[in-house]
PDB file of C-alpha atoms in Angstrom:
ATOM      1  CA  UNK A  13     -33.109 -17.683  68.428  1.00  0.00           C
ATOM      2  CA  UNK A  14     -33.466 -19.227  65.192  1.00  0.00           C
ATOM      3  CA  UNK A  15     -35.013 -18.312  62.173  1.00  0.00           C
ATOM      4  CA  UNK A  16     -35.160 -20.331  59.305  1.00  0.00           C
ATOM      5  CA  UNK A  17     -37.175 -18.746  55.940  1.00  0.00           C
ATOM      6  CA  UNK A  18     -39.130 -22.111  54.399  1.00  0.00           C
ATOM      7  CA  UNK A  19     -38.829 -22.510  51.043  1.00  0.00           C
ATOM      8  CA  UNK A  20     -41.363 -21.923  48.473  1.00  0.00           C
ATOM      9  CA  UNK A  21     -40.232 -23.000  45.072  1.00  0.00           C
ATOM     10  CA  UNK A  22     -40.028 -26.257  44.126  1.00  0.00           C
ATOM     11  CA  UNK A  23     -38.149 -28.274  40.476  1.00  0.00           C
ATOM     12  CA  UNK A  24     -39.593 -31.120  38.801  1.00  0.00           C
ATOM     13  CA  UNK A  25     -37.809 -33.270  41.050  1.00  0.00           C
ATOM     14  CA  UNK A  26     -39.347 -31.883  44.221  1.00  0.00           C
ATOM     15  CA  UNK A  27     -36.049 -30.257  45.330  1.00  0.00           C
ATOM     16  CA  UNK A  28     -36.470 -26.733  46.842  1.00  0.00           C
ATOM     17  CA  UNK A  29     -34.361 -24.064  45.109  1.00  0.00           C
ATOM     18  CA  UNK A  30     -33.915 -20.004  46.078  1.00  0.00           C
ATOM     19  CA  UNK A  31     -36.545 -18.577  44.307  1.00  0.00           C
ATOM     20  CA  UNK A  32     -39.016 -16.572  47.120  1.00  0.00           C
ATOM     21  CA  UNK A  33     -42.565 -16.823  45.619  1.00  0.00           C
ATOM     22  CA  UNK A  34     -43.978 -17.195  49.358  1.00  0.00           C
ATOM     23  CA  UNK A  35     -42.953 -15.705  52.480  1.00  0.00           C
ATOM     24  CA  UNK A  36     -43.320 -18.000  55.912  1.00  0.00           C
ATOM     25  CA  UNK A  37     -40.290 -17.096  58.596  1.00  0.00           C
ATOM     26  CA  UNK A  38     -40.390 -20.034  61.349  1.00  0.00           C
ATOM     27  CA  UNK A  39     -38.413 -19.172  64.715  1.00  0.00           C
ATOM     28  CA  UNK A  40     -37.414 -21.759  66.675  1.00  0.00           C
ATOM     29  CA  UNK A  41     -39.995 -24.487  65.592  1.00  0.00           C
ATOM     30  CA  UNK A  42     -42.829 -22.893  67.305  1.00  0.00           C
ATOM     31  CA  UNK A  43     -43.786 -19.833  66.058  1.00  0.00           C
ATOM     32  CA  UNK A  44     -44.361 -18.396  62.284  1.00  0.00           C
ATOM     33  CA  UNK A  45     -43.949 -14.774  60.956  1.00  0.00           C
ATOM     34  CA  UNK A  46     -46.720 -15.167  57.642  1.00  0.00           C
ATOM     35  CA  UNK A  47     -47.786 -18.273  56.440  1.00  0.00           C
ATOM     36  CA  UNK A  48     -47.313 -18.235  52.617  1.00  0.00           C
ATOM     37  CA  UNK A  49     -45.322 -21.738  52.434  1.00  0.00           C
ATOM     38  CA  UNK A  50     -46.127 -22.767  55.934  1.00  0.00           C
ATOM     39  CA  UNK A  51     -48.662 -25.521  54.624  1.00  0.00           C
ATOM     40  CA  UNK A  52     -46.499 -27.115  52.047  1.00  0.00           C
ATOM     41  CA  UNK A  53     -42.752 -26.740  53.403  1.00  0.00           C
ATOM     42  CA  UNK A  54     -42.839 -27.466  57.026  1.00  0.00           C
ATOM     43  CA  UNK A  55     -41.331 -30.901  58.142  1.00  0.00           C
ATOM     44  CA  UNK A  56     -43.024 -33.195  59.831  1.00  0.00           C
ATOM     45  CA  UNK A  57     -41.524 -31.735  63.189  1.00  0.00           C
ATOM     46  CA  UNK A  58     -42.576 -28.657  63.012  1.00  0.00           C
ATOM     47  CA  UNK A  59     -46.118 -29.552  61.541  1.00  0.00           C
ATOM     48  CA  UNK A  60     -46.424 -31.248  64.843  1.00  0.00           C
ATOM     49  CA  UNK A  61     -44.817 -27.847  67.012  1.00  0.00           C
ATOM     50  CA  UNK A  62     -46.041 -24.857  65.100  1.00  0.00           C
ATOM     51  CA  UNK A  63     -49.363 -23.744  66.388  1.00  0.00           C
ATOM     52  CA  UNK A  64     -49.051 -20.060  66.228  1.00  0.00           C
ATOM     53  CA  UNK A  65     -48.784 -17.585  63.384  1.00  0.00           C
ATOM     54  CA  UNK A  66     -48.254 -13.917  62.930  1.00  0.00           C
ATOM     55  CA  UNK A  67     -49.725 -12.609  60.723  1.00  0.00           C
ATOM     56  CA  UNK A  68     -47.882  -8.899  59.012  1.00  0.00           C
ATOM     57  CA  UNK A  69     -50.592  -8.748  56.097  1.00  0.00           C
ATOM     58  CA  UNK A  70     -52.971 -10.178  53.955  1.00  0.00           C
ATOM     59  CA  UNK A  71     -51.484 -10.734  50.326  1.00  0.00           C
ATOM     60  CA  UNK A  72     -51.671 -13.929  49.256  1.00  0.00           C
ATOM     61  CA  UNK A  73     -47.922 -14.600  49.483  1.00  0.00           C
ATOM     62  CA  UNK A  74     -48.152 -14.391  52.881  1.00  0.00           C
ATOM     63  CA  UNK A  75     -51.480 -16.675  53.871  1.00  0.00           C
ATOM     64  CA  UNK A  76     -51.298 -18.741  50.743  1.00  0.00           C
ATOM     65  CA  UNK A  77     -51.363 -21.925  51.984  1.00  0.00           C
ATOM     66  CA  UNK A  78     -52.494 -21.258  55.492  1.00  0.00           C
ATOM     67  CA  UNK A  79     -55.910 -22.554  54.760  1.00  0.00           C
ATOM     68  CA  UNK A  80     -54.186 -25.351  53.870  1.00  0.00           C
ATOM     69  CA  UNK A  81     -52.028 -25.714  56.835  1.00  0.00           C
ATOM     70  CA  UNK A  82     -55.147 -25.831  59.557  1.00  0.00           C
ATOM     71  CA  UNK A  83     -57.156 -27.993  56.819  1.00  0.00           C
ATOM     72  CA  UNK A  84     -54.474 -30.730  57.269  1.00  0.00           C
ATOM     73  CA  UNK A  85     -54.292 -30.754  60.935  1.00  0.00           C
ATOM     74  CA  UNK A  86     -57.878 -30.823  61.038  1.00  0.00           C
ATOM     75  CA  UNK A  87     -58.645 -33.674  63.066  1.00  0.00           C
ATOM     76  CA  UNK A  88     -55.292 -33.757  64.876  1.00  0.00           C
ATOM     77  CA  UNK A  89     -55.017 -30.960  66.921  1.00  0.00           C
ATOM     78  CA  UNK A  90     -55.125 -30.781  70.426  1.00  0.00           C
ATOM     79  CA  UNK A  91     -55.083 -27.062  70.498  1.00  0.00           C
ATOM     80  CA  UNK A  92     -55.936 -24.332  68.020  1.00  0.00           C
ATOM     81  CA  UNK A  93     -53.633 -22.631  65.579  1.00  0.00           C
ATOM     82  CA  UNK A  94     -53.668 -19.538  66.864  1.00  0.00           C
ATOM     83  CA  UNK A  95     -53.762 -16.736  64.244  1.00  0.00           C
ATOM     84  CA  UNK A  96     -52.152 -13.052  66.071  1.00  0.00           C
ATOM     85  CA  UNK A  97     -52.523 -10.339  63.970  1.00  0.00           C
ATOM     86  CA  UNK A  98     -54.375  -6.752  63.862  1.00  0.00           C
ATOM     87  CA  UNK A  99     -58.509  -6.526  64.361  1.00  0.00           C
ATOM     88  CA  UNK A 100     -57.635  -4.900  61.060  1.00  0.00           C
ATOM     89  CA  UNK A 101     -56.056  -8.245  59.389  1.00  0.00           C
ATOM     90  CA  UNK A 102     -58.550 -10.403  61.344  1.00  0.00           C
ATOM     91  CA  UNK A 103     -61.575  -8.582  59.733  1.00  0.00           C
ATOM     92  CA  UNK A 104     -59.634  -9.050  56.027  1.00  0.00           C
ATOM     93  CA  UNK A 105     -58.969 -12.688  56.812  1.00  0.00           C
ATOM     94  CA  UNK A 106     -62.596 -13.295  58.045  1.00  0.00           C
ATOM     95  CA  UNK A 107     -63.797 -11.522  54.814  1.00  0.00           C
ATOM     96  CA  UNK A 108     -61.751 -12.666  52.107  1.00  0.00           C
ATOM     97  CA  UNK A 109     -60.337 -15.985  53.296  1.00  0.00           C
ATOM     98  CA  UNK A 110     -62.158 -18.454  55.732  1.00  0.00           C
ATOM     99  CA  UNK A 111     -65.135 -16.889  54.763  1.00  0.00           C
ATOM    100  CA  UNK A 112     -67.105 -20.288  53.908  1.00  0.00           C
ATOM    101  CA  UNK A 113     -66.549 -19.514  50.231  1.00  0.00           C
ATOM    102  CA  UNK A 114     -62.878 -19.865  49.577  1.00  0.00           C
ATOM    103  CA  UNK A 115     -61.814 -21.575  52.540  1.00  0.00           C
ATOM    104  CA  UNK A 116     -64.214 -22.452  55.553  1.00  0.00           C
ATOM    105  CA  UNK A 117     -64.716 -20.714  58.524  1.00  0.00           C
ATOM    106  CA  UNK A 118     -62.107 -22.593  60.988  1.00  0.00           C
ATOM    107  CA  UNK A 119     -62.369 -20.153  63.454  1.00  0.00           C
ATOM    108  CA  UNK A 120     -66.120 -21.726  64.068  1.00  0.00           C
ATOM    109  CA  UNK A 121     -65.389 -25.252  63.881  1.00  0.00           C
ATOM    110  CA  UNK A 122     -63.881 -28.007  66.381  1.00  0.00           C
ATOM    111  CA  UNK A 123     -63.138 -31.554  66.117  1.00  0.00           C
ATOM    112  CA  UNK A 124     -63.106 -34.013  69.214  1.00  0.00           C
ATOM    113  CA  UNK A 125     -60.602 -31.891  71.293  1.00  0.00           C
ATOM    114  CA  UNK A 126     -62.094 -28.039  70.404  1.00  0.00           C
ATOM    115  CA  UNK A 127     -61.308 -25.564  68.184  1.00  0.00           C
ATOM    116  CA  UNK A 128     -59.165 -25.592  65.875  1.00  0.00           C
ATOM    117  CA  UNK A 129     -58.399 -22.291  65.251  1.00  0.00           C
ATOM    118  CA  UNK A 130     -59.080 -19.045  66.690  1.00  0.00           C
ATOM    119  CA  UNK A 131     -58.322 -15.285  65.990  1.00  0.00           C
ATOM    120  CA  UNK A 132     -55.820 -13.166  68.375  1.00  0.00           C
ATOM    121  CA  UNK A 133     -55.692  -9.442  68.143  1.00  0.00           C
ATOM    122  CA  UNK A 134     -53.159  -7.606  69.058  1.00  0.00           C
ATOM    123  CA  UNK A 135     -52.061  -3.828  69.589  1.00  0.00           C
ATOM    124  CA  UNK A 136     -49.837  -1.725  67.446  1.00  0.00           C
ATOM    125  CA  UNK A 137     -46.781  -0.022  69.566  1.00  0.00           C
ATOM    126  CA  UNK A 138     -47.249  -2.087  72.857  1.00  0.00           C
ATOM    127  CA  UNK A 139     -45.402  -5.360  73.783  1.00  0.00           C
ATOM    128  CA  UNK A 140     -47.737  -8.604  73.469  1.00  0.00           C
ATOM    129  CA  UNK A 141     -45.925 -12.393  74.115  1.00  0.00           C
ATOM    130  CA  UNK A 142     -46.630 -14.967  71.540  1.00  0.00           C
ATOM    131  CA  UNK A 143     -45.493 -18.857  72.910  1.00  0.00           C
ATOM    132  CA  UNK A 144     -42.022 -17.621  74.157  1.00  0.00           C
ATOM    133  CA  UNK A 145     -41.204 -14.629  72.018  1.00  0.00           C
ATOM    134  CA  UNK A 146     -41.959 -10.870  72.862  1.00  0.00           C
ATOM    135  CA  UNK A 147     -43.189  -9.048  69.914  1.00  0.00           C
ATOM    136  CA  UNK A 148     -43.801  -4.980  69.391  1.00  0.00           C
ATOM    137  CA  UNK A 149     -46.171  -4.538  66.130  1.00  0.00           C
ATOM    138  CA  UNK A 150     -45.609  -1.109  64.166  1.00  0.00           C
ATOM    139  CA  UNK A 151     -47.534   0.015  61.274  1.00  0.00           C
ATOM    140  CA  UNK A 152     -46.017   0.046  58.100  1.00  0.00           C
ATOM    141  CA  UNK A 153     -45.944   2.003  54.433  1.00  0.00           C
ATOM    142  CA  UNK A 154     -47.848  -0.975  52.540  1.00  0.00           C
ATOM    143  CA  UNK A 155     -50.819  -0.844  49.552  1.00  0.00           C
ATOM    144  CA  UNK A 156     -52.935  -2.905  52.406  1.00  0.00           C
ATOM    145  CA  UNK A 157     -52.531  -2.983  56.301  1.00  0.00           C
ATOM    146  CA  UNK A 158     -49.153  -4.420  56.974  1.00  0.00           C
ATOM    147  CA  UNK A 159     -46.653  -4.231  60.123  1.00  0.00           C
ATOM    148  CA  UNK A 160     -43.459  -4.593  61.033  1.00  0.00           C
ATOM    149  CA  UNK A 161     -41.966  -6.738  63.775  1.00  0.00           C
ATOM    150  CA  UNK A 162     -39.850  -6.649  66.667  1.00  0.00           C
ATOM    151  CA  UNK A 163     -39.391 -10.068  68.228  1.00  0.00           C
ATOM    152  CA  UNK A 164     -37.427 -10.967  71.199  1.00  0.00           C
ATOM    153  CA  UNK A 165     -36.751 -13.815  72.748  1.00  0.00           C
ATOM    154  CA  UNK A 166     -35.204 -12.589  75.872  1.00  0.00           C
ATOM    155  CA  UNK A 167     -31.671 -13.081  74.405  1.00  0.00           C
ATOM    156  CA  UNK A 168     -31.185 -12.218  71.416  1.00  0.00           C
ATOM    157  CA  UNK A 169     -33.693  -9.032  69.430  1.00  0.00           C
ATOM    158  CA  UNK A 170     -34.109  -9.263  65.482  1.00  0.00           C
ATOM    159  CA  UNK A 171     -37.057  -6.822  63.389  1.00  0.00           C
ATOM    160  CA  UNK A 172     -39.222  -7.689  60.589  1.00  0.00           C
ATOM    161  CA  UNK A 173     -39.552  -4.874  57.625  1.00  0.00           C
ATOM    162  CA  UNK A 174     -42.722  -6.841  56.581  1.00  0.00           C
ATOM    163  CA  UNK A 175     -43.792  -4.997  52.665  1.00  0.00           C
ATOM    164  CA  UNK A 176     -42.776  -1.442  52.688  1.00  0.00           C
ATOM    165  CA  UNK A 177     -41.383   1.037  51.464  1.00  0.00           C
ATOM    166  CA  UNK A 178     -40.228   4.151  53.094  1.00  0.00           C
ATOM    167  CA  UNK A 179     -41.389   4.051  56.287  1.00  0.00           C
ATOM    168  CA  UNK A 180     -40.455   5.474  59.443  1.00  0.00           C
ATOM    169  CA  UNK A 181     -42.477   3.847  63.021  1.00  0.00           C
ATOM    170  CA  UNK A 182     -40.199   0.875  62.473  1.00  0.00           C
ATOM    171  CA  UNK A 183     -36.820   2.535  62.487  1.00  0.00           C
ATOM    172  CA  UNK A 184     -38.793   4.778  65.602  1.00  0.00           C
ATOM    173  CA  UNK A 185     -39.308   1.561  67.662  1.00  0.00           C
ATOM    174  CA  UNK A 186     -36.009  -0.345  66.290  1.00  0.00           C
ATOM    175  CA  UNK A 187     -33.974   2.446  67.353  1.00  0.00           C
ATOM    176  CA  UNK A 188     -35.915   2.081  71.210  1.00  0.00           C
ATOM    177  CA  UNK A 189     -34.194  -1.576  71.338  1.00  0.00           C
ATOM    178  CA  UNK A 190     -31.086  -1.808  73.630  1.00  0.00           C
ATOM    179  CA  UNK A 191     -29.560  -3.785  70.903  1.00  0.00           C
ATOM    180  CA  UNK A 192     -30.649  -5.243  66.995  1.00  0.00           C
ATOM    181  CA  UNK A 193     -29.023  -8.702  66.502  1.00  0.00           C
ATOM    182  CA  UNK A 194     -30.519  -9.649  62.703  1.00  0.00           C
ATOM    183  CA  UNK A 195     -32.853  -7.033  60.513  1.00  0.00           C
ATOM    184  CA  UNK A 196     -35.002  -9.135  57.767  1.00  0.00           C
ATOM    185  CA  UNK A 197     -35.349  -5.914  55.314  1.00  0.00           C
ATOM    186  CA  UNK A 198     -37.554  -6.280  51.714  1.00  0.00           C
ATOM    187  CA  UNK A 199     -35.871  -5.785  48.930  1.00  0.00           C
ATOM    188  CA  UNK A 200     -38.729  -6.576  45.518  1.00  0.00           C
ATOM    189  CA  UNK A 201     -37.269  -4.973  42.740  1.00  0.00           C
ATOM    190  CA  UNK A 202     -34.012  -3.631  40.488  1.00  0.00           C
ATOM    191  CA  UNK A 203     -33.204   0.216  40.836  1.00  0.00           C
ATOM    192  CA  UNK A 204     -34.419   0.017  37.260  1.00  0.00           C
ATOM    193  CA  UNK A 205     -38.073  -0.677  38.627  1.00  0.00           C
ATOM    194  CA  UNK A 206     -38.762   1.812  41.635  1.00  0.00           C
ATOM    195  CA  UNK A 207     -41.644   3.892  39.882  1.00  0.00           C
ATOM    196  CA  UNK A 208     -43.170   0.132  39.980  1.00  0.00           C
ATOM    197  CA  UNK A 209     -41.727  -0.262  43.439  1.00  0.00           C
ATOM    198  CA  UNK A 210     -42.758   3.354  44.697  1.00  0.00           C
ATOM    199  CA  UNK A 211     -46.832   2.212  43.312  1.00  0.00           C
ATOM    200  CA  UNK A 212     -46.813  -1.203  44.820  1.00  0.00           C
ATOM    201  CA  UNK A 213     -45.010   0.353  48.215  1.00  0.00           C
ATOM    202  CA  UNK A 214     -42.114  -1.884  47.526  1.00  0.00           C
ATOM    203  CA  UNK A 215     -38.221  -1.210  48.239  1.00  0.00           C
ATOM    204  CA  UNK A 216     -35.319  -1.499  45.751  1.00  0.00           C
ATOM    205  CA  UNK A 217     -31.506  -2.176  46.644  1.00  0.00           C
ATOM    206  CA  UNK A 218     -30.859   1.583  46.352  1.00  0.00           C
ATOM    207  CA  UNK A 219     -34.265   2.352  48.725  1.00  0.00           C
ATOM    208  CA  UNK A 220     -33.295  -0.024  51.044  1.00  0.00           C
ATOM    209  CA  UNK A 221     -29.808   1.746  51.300  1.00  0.00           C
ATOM    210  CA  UNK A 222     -31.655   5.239  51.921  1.00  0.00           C
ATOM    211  CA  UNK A 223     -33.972   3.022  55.033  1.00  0.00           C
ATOM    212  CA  UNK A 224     -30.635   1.940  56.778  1.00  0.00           C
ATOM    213  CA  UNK A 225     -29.740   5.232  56.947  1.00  0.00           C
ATOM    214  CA  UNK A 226     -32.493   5.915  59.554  1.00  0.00           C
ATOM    215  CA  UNK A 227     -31.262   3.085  61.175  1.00  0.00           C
ATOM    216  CA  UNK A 228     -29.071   4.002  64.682  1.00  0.00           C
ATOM    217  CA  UNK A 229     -27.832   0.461  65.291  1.00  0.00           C
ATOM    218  CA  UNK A 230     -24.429  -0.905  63.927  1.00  0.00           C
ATOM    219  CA  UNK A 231     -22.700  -4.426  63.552  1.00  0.00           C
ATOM    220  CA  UNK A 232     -26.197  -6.535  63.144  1.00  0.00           C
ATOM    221  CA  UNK A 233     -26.752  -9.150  60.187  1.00  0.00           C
ATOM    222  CA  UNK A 234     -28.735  -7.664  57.470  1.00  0.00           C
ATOM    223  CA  UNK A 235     -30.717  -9.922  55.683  1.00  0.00           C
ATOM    224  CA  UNK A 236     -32.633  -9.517  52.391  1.00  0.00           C
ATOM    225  CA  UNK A 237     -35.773 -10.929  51.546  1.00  0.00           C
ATOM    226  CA  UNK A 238     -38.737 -10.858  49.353  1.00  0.00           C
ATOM    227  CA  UNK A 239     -36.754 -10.623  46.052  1.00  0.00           C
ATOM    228  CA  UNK A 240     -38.974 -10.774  43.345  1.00  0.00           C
ATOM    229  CA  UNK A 241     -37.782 -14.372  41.782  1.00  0.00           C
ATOM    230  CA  UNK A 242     -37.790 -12.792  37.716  1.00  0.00           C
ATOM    231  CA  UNK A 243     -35.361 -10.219  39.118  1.00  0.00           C
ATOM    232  CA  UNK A 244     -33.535 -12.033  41.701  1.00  0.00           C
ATOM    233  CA  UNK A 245     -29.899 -11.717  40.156  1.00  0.00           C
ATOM    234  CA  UNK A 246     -30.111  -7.786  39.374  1.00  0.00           C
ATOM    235  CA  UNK A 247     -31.281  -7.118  42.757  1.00  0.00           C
ATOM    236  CA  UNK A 248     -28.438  -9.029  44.273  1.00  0.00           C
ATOM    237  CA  UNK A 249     -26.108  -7.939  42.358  1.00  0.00           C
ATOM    238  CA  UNK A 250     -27.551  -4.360  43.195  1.00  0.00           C
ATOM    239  CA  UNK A 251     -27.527  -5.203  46.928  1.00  0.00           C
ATOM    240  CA  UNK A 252     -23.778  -6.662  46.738  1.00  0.00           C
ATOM    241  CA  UNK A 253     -22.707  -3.203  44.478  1.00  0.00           C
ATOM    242  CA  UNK A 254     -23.910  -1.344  48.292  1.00  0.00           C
ATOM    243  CA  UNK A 255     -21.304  -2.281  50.007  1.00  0.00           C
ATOM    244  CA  UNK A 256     -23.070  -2.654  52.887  1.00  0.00           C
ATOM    245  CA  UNK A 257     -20.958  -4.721  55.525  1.00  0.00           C
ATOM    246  CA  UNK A 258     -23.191  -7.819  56.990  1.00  0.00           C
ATOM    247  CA  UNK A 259     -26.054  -7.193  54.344  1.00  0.00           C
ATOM    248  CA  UNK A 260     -26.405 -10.466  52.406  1.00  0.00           C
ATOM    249  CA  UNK A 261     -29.689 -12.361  50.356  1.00  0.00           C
ATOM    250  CA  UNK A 262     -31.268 -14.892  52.926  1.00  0.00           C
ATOM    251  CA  UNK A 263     -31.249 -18.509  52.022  1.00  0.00           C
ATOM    252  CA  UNK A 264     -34.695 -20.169  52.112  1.00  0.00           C
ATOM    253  CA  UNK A 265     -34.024 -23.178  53.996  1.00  0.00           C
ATOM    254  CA  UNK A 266     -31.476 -22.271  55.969  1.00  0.00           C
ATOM    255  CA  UNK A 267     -31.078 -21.996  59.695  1.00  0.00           C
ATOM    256  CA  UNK A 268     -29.813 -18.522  61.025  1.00  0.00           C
ATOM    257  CA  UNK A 269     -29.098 -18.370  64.386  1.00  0.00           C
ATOM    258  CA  UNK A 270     -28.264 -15.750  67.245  1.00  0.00           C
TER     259      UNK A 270
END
């Protein structure tokens, strides 16, 4: 499996750097976890291979430029981009997003070959395939509706924090896996922050620490994400002060693979 997090910052010279404004995973080419970057950082490979996106929650870092994404490959697809996430999420997306006032409703339109995009529920706790992956949804302790992900590929088994913060379904249905080869964790703000953390339902380095310990698998790669980018270096040199053995900041850009 691979797992690459697309960048989302850009300098004046159009060069990506590590800052995480927008959070889009892509695993192996085909499939997205969120969508925040997904419409202005895919290559032109994976523009042509991605057609299905999960969807964890609604904030704007993680749709951002989905609208975008399906607007561009308007009149080129073949098959719909399939958006899989709760009837919850759906109803928020039909609402607030392609609603015919911010974005349009793609779900109702089709160019010469059919739709272009349509809506796919799925359940929380119970197993549901997405292109080649097996996924388990759990929810989540977010401000809005948010899960967490298990994803499989029949190999190799990572899980998706999503936004929280203390939670306890995901470390429920983590600990049910025969085995945890990569854990994407949040980590948004300093220790210095958590009463902001705690009200947004965010994690710092020393939450985080407390959520591993409800963790019963050892040895996997711990990866850190959703740093917030004015308070990147405290929080990694907060999460590197842990001591945690494989936890380390994930690269935007980078491939990871297992």
């Amino acid at each position: 499996m691979q797992i690459q997090l697309l960048p989302s910052s850009f300098d004046a010279q159009g060069n990506a750097n590590a800052a995480q404004r927008l959070t889009c995973f892509v695993i192996d080419d085909r499939v997205t976890v969120d969508a925040g970057s997904i419409g202005i950082a895919l290559n032109e490979s994976q523009r042509r291979t991605i057609r299905d996106v999960v969807v964890t929650h609604p904030h704007m870092d993680h749709i951002a430029s989905l609208p975008i994404f399906v607007d561009d490959l308007f009149s080129e697809l073949r098959q719909p981009v399939r958006i899989h996430a709760t009837n919850e999420v759906i109803e928020l997306l039909k609402a607030d997003v392609f609603n015919d006032t911010v974005y349009p409703k793609f779900d109702e339109l089709s160019n010469d070959h059919g739709h272009v995009m349509e809506y796919v529920p799925f359940p929380l706790g119970k197993e549901f395939r997405v292109a080649h992956l097996r996924l388990t949804a759990m929810a989540v302790n977010h401000i809005v509706p948010t899960v967490g992900l298990l994803v499989s590929d029949g190999k190799a088994i990572v899980a998706f924090s999503s936004d929280t913060a203390e939670t306890e379904e995901l470390w429920r249905v983590v600990n049910d896996a025969q085995r945890l080869n990569a854990l994407f964790i949040e980590a948004s703000f300093p220790d210095s922050m958590e009463a902001l953390a705690k009200a947004s339902k965010h994690l710092t380095p020393s939450m985080l620490r407390e959520e591993l310990h409800k963790l019963n698998h050892n040895g996997m790669d711990i990866l850190a994400v959703h740093l917030k980018p004015a308070y990147r270096e405290k929080v990694i040199h907060e999460l590197n002060e842990l001591g945690i053995e494989k936890l380390r900041v994930m690269e935007p850009g980078r491939i990871y693979e297992w």
